[in-house]
mmCIF file of C-alpha atoms in Angstrom:
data_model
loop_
_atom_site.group_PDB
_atom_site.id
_atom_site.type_symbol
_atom_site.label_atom_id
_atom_site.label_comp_id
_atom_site.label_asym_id
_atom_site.label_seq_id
_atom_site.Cartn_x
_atom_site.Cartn_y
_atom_site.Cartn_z
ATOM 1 C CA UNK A 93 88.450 -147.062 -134.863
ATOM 2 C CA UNK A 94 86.572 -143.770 -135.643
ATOM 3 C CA UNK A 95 88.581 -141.391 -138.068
ATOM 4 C CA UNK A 96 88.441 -138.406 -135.741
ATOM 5 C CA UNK A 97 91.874 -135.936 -135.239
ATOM 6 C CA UNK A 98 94.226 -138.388 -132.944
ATOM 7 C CA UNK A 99 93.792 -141.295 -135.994
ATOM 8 C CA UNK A 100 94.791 -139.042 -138.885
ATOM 9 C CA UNK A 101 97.543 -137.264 -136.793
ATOM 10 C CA UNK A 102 99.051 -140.821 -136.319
ATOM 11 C CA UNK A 103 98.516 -141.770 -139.915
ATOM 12 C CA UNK A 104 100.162 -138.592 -140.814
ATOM 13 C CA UNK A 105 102.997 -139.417 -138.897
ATOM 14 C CA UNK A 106 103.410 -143.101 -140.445
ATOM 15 C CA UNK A 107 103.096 -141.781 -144.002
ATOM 16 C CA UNK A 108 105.670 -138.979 -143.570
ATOM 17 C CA UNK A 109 108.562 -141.374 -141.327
ATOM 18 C CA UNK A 110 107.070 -144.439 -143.738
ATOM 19 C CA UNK A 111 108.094 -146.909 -140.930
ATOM 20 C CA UNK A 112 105.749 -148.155 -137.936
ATOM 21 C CA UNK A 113 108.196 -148.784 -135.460
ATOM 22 C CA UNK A 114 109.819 -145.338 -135.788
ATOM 23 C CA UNK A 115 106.326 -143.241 -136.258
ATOM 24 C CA UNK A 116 105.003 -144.777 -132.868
ATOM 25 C CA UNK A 117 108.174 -143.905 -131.262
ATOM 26 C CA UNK A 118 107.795 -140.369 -132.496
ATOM 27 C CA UNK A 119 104.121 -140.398 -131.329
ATOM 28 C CA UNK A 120 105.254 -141.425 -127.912
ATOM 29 C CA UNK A 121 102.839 -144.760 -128.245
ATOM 30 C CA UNK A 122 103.553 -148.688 -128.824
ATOM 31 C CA UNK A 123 103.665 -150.366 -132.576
ATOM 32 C CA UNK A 124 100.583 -152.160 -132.179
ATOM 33 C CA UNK A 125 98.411 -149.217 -131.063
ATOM 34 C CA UNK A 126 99.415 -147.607 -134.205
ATOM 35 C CA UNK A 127 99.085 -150.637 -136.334
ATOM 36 C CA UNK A 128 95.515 -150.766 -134.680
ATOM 37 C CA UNK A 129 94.874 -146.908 -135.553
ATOM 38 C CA UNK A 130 95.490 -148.084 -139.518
ATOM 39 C CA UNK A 131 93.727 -150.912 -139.346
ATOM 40 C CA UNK A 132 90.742 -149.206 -138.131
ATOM 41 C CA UNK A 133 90.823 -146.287 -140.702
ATOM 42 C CA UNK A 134 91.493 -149.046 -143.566
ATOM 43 C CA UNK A 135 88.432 -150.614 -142.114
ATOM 44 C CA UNK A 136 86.004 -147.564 -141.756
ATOM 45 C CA UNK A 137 87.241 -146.236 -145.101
ATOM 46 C CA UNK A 138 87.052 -149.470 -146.930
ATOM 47 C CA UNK A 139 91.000 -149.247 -148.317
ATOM 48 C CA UNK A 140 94.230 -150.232 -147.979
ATOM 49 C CA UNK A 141 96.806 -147.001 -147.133
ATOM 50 C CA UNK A 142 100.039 -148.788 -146.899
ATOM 51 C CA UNK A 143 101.365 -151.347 -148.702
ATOM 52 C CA UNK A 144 105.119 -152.808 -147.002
ATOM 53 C CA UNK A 145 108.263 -152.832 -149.151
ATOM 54 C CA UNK A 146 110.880 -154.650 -147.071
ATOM 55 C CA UNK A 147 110.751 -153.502 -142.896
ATOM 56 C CA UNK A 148 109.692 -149.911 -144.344
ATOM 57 C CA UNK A 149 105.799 -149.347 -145.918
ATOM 58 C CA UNK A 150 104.817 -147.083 -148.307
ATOM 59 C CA UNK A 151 101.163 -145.086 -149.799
ATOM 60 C CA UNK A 152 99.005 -146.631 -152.087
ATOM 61 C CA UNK A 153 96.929 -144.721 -154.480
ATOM 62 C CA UNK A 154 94.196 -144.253 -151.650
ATOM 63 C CA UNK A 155 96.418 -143.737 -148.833
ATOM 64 C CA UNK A 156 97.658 -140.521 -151.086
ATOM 65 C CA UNK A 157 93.973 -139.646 -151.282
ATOM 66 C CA UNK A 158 93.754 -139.705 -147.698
ATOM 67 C CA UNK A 159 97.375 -137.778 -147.393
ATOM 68 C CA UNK A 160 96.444 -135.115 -149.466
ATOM 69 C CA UNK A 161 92.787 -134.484 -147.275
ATOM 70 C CA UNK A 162 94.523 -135.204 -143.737
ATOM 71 C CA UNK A 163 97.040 -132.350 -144.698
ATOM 72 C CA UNK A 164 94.505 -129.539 -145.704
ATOM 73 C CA UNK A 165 92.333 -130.926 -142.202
ATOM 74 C CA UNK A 166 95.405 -130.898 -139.858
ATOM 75 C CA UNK A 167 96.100 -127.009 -141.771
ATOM 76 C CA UNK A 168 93.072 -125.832 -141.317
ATOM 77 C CA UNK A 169 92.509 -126.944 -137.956
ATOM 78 C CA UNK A 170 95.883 -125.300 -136.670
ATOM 79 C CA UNK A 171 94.766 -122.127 -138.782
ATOM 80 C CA UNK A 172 91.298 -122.603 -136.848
ATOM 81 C CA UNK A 173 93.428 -123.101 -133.162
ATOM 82 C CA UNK A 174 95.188 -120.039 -134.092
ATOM 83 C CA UNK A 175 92.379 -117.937 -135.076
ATOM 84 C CA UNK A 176 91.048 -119.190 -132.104
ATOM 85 C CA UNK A 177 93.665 -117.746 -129.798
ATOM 86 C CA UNK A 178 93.912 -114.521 -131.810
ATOM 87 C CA UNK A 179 90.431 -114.154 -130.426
ATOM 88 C CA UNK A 180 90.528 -115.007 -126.820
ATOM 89 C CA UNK A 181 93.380 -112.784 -126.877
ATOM 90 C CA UNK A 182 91.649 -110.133 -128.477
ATOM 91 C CA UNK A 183 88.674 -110.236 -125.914
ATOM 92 C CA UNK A 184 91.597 -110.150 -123.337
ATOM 93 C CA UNK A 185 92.650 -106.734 -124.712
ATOM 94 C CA UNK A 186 88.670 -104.712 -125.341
ATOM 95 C CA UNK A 187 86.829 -103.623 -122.325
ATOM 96 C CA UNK A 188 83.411 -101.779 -122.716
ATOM 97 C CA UNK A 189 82.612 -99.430 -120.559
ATOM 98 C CA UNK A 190 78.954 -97.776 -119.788
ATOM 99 C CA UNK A 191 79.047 -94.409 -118.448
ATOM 100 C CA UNK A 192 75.796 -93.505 -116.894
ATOM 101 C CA UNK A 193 76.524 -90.400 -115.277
ATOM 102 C CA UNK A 194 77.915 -87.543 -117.229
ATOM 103 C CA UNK A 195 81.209 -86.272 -116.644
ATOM 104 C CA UNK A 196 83.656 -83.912 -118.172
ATOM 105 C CA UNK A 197 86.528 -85.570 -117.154
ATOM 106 C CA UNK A 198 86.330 -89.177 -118.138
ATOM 107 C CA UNK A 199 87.302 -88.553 -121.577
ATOM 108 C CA UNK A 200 91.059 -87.373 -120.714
ATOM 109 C CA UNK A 201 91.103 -89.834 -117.741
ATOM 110 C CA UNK A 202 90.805 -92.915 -120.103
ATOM 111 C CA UNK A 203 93.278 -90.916 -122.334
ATOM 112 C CA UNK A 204 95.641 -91.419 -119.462
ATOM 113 C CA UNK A 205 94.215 -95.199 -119.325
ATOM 114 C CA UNK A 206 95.532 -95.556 -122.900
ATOM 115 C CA UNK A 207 98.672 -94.260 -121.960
ATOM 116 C CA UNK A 208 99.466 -96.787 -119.392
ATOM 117 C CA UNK A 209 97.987 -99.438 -121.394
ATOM 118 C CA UNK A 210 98.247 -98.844 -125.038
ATOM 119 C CA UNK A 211 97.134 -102.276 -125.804
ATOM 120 C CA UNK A 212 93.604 -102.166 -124.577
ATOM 121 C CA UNK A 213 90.400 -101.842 -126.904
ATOM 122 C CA UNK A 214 88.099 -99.057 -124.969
ATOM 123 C CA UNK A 215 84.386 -99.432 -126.021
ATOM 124 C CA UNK A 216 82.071 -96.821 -124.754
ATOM 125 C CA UNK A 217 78.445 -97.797 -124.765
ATOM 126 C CA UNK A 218 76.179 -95.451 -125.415
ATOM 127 C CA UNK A 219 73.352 -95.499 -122.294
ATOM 128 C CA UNK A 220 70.267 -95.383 -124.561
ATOM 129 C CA UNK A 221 71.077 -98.641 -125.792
ATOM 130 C CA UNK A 222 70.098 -100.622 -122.734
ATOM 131 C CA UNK A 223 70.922 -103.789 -123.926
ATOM 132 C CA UNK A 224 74.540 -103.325 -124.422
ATOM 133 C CA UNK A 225 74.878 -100.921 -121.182
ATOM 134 C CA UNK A 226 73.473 -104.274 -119.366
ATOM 135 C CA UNK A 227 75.757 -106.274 -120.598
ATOM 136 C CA UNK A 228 79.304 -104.034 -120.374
ATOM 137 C CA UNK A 229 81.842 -104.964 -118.506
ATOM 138 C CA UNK A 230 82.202 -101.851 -116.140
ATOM 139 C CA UNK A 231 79.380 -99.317 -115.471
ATOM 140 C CA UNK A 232 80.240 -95.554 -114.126
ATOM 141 C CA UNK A 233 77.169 -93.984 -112.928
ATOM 142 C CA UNK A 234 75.891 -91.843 -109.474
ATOM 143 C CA UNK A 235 73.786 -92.509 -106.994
ATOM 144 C CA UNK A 236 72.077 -90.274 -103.829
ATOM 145 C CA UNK A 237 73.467 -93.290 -101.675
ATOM 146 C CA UNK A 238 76.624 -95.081 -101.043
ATOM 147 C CA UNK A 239 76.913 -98.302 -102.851
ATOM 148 C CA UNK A 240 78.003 -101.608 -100.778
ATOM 149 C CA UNK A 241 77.933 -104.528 -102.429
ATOM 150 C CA UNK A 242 80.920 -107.393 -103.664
ATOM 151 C CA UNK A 243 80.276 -105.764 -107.766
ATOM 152 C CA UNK A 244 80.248 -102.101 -106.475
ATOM 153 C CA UNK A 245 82.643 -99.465 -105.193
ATOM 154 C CA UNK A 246 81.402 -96.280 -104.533
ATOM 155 C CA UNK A 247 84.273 -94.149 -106.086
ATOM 156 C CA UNK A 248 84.061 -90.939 -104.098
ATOM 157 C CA UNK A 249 81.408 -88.370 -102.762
ATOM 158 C CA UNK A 250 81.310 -85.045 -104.578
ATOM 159 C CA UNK A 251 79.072 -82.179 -103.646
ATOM 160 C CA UNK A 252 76.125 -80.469 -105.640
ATOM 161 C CA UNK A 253 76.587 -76.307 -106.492
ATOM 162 C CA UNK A 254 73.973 -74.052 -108.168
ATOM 163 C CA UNK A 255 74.941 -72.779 -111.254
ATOM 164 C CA UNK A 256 74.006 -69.277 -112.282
ATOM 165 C CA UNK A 257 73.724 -66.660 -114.977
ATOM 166 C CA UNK A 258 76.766 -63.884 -113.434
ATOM 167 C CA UNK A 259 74.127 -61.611 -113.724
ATOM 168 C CA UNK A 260 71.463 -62.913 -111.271
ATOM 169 C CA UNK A 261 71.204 -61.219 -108.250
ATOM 170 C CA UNK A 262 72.620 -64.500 -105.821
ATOM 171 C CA UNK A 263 75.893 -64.476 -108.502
ATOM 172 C CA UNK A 264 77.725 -62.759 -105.822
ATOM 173 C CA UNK A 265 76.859 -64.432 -102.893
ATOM 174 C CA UNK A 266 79.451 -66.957 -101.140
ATOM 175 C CA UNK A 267 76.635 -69.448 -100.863
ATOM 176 C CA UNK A 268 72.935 -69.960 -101.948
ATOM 177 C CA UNK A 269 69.852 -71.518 -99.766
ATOM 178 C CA UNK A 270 67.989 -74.303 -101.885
ATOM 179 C CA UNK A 271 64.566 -72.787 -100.342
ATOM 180 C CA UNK A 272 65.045 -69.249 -102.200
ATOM 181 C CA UNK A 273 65.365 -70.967 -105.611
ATOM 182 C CA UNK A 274 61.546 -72.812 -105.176
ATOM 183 C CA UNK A 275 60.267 -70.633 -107.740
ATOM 184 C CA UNK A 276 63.339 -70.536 -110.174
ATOM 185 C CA UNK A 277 63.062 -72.275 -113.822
ATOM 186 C CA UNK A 278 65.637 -75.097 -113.906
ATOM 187 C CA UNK A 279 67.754 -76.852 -116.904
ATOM 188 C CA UNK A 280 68.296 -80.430 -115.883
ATOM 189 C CA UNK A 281 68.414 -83.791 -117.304
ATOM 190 C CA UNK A 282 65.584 -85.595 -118.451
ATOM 191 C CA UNK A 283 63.042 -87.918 -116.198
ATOM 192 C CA UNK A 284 65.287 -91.396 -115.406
ATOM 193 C CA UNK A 285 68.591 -89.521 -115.139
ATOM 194 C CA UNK A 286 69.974 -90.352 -111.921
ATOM 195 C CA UNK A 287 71.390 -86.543 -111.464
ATOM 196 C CA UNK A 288 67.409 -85.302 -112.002
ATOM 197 C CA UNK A 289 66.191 -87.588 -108.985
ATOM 198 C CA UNK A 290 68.895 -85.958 -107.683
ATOM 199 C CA UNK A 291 67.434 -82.413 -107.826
ATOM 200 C CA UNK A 292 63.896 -83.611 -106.955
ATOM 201 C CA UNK A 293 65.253 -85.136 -103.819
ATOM 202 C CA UNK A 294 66.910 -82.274 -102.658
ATOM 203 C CA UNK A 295 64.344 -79.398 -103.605
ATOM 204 C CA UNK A 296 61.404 -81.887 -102.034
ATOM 205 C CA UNK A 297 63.328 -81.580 -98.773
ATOM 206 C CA UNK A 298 63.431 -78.093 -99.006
ATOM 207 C CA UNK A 299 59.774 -77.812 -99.342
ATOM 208 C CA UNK A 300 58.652 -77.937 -103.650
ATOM 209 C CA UNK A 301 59.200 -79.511 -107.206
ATOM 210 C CA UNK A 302 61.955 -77.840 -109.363
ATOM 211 C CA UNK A 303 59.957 -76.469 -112.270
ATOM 212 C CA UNK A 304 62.268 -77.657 -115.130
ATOM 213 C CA UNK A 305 61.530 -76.223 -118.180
ATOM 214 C CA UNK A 306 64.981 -77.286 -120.599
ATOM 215 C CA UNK A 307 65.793 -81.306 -120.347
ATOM 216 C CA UNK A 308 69.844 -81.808 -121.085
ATOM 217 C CA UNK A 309 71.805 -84.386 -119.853
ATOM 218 C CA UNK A 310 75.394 -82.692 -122.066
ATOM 219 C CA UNK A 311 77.034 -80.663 -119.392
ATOM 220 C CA UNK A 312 78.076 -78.129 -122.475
ATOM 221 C CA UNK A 313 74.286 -77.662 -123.065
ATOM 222 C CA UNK A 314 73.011 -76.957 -119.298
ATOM 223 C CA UNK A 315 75.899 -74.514 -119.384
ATOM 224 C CA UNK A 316 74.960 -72.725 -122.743
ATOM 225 C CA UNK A 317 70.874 -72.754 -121.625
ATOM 226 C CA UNK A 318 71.918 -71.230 -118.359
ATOM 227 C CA UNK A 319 74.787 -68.599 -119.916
ATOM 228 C CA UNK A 320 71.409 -67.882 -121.962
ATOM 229 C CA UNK A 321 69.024 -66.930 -119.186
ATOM 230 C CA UNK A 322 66.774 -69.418 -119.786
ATOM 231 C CA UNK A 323 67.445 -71.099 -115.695
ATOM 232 C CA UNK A 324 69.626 -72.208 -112.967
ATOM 233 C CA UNK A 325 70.794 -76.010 -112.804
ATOM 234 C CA UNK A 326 72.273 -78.082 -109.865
ATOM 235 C CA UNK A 327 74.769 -79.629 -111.026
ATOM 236 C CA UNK A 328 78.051 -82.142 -109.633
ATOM 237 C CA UNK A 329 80.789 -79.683 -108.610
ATOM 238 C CA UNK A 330 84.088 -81.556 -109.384
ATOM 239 C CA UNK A 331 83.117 -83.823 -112.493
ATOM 240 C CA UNK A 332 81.923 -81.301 -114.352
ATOM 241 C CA UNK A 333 84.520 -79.076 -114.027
ATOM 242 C CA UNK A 334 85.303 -76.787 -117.218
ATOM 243 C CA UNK A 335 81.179 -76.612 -117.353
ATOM 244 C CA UNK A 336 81.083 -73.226 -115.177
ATOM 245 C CA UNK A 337 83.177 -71.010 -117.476
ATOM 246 C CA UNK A 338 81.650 -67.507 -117.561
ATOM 247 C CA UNK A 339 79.039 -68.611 -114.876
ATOM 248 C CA UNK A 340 78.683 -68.666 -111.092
ATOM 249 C CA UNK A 341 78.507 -71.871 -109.463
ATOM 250 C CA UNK A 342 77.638 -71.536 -105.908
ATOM 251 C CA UNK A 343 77.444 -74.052 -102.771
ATOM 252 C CA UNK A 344 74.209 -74.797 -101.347
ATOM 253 C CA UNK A 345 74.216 -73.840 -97.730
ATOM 254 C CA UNK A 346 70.558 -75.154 -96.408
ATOM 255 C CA UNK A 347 71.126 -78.826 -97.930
ATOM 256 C CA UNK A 348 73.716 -81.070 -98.033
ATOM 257 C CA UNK A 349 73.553 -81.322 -101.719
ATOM 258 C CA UNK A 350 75.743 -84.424 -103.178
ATOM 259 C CA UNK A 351 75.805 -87.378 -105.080
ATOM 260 C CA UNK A 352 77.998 -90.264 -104.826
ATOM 261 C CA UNK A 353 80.162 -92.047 -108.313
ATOM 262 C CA UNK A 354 80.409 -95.415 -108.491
ATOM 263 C CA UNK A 355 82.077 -97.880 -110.648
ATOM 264 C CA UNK A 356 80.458 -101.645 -110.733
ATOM 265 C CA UNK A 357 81.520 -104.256 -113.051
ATOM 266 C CA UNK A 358 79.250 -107.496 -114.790
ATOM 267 C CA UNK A 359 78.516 -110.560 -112.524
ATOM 268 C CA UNK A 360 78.108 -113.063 -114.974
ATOM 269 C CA UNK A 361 81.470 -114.593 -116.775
ATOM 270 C CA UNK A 362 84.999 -113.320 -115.895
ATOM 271 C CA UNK A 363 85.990 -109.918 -116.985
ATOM 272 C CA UNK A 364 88.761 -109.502 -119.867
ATOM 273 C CA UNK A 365 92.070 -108.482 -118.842
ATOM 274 C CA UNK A 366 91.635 -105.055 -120.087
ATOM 275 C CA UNK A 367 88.473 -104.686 -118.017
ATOM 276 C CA UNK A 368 90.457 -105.722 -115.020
ATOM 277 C CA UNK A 369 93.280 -103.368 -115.614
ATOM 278 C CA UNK A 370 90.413 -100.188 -116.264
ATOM 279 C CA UNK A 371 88.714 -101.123 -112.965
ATOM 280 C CA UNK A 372 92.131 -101.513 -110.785
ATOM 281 C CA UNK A 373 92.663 -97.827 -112.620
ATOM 282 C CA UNK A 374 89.542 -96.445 -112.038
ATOM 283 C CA UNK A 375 89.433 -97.459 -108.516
ATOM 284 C CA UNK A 376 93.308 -96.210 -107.711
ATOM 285 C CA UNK A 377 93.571 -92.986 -110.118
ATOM 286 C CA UNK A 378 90.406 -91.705 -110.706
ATOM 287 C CA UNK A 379 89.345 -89.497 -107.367
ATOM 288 C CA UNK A 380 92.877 -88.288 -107.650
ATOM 289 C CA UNK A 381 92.578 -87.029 -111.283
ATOM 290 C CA UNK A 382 88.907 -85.246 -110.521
ATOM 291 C CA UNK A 383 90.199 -83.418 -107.629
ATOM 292 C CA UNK A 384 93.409 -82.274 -109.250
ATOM 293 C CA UNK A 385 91.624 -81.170 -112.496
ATOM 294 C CA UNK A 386 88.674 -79.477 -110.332
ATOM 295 C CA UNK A 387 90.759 -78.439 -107.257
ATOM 296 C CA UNK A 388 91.811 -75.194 -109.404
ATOM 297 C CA UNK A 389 88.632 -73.918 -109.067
ATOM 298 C CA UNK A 390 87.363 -74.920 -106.673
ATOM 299 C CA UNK A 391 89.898 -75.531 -103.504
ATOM 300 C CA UNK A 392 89.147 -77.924 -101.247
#
């Protein structure tokens, strides 16, 4: 008989209830099995634990040694078990969450999360750090396309406006053709941004290259180059809402301007609780919250 957890939880049990019979009752297991269990420690440890004084037995000198170190194990093992559990619930309650595509709105949105679910741990990764953002658990981020696939749901479609200094001469105009803009300076975000293939999509089907000549990707900074005079952006008309104060943001009649959101979530391993809950959220609350935010301004 090894000494491994089982053997010194059933000579734990015989040294505290100092009878056989009655310890391998509690244990739920026959007399000899646990006369076989001290045996086999006596045997590996080269001592003799229990001496008998009439039907009851009682600890020598080394079975107090062994006592004393079975106690702190059998402690620190349940402290271990419990520590343990604190964890796995822990990871139960974080969820990190990569946001690829710029928004004004997620911030108060997963203020309402926390509302609902005060319990869960929110980690936002930043998307420089690739690493992480490879590894989150949920990933918000825009495409040209509609996303299909059994980790994806494309979240809604949202169309693309020109935004504009109030005192360029197209501020006033109900809508703007992409084609008189070829020879405008733009602010958008920097090369590998989804939102700036965007804009070269768009302006290479109406015939040239945006000349960009300010990289941003912070809504707050498009909008203060542009309030400047320094060039015109294209930028998502609903998610960015509260970007366009004191500008005019205009839709693009020759081009069906848009981008689609999506929310995917990690393949590999099972998601956290949390990360389930954010996604079910995400999926049920969050088209509703950009369009009642953004529908002030601009009515559907």
């Amino acid at each position: 008989m090894k000494l491994n957890f089982t053997s010194l939880e059933y000579f734990l049990k015989a040294a505290e209830m100092e009878h056989l019979t009655k310890a391998a009752e509690a244990l739920h297991i026959a007399q000899p099995a646990l006369s076989r269990t001290i045996r086999g420690l006596e045997e590996e440890l080269n001592v003799t634990l229990f001496e008998k004084e009439g039907r009851n037995i009682r600890l020598t000198r080394d079975g107090h040694i062994l006592l004393k170190y079975t106690e702190n194990f059998l402690r620190e093992y349940k402290a271990m078990q419990q520590e343990l559990e604190d964890s796995r619930n822990l990871q139960q309650l974080k969820v990190n969450l990569s946001i690829l595509s710029a928004t004004k709105l997620i911030p108060s949105f997963l203020a309402e999360f926390r509302k609902a679910h005060p319990e869960a741990i929110l980690e936002i990764i930043n998307p420089k750090m690739q690493a992480s953002a490879r590894h989150a658990d949920l990933t918000l981020y825009s495409s040209i396309h509609h996303i299909d696939d059994d980790h994806t749901v494309t979240l809604f479609r949202e169309n693309l406006v020109m935004v504009l200094p109030l005192a360029d001469r197209h501020a006033r105009l109900p809508y703007v053709n992409l084609e008189d803009f070829a020879h405008k300076n733009y602010i958008a975000p920097p090369k590998g941004f989804v939102l700036r293939d965007i804009l070269e999509t768009f302006c290479q089907k109406a015939g040239f290259s945006p000349k960009v000549v300010m990289e941003s990707d912070n809504p707050d900074t498009i909008h203060e180059f542009v309030n400047a005079g320094l060039g015109i952006a294209l930028v998502p008309q609903m998610t960015w809402y509260g970007a366009f104060s004191g500008l005019a943001a205009l839709p693009v009649g020759d081009m069906d301007c848009h981008r689609y959101l999506n929310l995917s979530w990690k393949t590999e391993g099972k998601l956290s609780l949390s990360a389930v809950l954010l996604r079910e959220y995400i999926v049920d609350h969050f088209w509703e919250y950009v369009r009642e935010k953004a529908n002030s301004e601009f009515p559907m």
